[in-house]
Coordinates of C-alpha atoms in Angstrom, one line a residue:
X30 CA -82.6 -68.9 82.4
X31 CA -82.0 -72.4 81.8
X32 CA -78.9 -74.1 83.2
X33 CA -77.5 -77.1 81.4
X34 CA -79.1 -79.6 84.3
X35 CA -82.5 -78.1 82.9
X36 CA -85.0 -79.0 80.5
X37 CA -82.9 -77.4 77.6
X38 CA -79.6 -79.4 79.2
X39 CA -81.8 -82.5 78.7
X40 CA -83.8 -82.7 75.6
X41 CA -81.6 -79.6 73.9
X42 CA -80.0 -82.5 71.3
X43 CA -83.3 -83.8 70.5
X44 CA -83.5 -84.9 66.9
X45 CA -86.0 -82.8 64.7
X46 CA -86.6 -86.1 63.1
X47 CA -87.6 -87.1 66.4
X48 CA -90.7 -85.2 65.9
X49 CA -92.0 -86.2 62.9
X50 CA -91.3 -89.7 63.7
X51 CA -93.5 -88.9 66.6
X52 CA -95.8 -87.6 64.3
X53 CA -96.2 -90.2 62.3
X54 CA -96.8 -93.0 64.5
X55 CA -99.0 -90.2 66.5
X56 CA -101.1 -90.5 63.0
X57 CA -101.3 -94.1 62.7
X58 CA -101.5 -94.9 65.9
X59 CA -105.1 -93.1 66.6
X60 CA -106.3 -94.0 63.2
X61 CA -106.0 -97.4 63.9
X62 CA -107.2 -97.0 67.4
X63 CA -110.3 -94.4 66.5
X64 CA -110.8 -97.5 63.5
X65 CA -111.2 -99.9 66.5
X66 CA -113.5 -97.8 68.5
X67 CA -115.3 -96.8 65.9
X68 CA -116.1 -100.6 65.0
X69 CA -116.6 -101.4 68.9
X70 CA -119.3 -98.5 68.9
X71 CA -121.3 -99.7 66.1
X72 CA -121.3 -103.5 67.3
X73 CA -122.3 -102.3 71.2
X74 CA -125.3 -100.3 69.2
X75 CA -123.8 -97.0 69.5
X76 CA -123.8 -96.2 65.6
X77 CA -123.8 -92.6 65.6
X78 CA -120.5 -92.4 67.9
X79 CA -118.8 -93.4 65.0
X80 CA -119.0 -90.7 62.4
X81 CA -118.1 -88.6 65.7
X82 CA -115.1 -90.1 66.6
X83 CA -113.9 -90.2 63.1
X84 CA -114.6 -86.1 63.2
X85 CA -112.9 -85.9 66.2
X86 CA -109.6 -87.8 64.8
X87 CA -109.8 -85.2 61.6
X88 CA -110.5 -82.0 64.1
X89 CA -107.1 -82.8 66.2
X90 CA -105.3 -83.9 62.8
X91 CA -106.5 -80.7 61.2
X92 CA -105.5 -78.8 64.2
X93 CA -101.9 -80.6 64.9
X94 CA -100.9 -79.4 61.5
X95 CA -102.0 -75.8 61.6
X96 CA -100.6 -76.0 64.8
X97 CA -97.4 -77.0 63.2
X98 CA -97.4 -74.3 60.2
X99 CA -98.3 -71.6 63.3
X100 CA -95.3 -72.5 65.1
X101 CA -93.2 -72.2 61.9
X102 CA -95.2 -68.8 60.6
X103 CA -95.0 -66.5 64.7
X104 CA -91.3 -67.6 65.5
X105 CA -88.5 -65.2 64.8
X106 CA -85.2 -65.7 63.4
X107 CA -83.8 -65.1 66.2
X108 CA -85.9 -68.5 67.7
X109 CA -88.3 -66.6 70.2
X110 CA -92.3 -67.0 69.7
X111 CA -94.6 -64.0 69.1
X112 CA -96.9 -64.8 72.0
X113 CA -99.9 -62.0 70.7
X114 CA -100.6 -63.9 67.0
X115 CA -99.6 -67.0 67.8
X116 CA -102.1 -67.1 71.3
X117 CA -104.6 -66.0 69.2
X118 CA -103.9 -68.7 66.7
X119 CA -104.4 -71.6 69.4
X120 CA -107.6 -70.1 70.9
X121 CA -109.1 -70.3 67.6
X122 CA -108.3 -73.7 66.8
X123 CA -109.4 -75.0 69.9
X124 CA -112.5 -73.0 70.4
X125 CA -113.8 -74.3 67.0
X126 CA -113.0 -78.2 68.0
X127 CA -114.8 -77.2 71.7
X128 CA -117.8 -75.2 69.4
X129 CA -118.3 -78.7 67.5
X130 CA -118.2 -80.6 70.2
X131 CA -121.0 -78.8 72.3
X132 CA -122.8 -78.5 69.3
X133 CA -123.0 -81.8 68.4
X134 CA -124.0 -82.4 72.3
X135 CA -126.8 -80.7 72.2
X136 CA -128.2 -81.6 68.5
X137 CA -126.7 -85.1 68.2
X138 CA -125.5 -86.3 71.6
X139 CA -124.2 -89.7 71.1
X140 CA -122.0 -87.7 67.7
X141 CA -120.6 -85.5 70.1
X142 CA -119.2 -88.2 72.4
X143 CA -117.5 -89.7 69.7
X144 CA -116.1 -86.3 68.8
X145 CA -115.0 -86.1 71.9
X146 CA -113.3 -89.1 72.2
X147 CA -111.7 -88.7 69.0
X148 CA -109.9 -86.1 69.5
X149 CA -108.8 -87.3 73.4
X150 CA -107.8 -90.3 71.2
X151 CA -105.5 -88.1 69.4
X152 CA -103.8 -86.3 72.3
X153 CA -103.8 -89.5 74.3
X154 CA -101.5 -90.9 71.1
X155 CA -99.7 -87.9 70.9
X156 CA -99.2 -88.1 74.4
X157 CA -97.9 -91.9 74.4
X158 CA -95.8 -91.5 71.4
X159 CA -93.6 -88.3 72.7
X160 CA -93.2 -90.2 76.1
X161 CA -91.6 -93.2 74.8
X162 CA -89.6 -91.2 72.3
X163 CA -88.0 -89.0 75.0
X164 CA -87.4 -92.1 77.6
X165 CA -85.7 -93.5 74.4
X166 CA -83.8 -90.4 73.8
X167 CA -83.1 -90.1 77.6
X168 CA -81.6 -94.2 77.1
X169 CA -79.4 -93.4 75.0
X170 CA -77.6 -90.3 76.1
X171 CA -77.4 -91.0 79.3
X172 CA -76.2 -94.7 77.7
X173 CA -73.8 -92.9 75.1
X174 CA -75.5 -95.5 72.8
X175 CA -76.6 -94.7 69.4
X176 CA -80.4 -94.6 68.9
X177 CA -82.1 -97.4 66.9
X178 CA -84.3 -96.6 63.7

């Protein structure tokens, strides 16, 4: 049960538009960043990292949004998950990104590096992006400001 000096006490008012804002710079941010690396691997004479890396990026995009039409699809009116379908869900997702990966380790190694690194590029963004938005969030309630565009 949480209490209101929990986790639900302290992000329960987060904005929903908070998390497509998060999204989006989530989407541009490891574009532009799998771009760079991309560019950095074919210049250092690592060519075939690149087409991996850009697989990678569409692997974690892919599975970021069936994530997000899972979530929507095993949750109840009521607001509680259904664990069973929606478990199985992730494990399938993520077991075919970790089945492309090793494949392309084994057949194409330098491809399945970049695949790799793609999609760590992905959650790394993800990961940046939902930090800064919370400390943000955290600012400005615990300021009693109003939160900038």
């Amino acid at each position: 049960m949480a209490s209101e000096t929990g986790l639900t006490g302290v992000l329960g008012g987060f904005p929903v538009l908070g998390v497509e804002r998060i999204v989006r710079r989530t989407l541009i941010s490891a574009v532009v960043a799998g771009l760079v690396a991309a560019v950095v691997a074919i210049v250092v004479g690592y060519p075939l990292i690149a087409p991996g890396l850009l697989l990678g990026l569409a692997l974690a995009v892919l599975n970021h949004r069936v994530f997000q039409s899972s979530a929507m699809r095993y949750i109840d009116p009521e607001g509680s998950v259904r664990r069973k379908p929606f478990t199985g869900s992730v494990l399938a997702r993520l077991g075919l990104c970790t089945a492309v990966a090793i494949v392309l380790l084994i057949w194409v190694r330098a491809m399945g590096f970049g695949v790799i690194a793609g999609l760590a590029i992905f959650q790394g963004a993800m990961l940046v992006n939902a930090v800064v938005a919370l400390i943000h969030y955290q600012r400005v309630e615990i300021g009693g400001g109003m939160p900038r565009g």
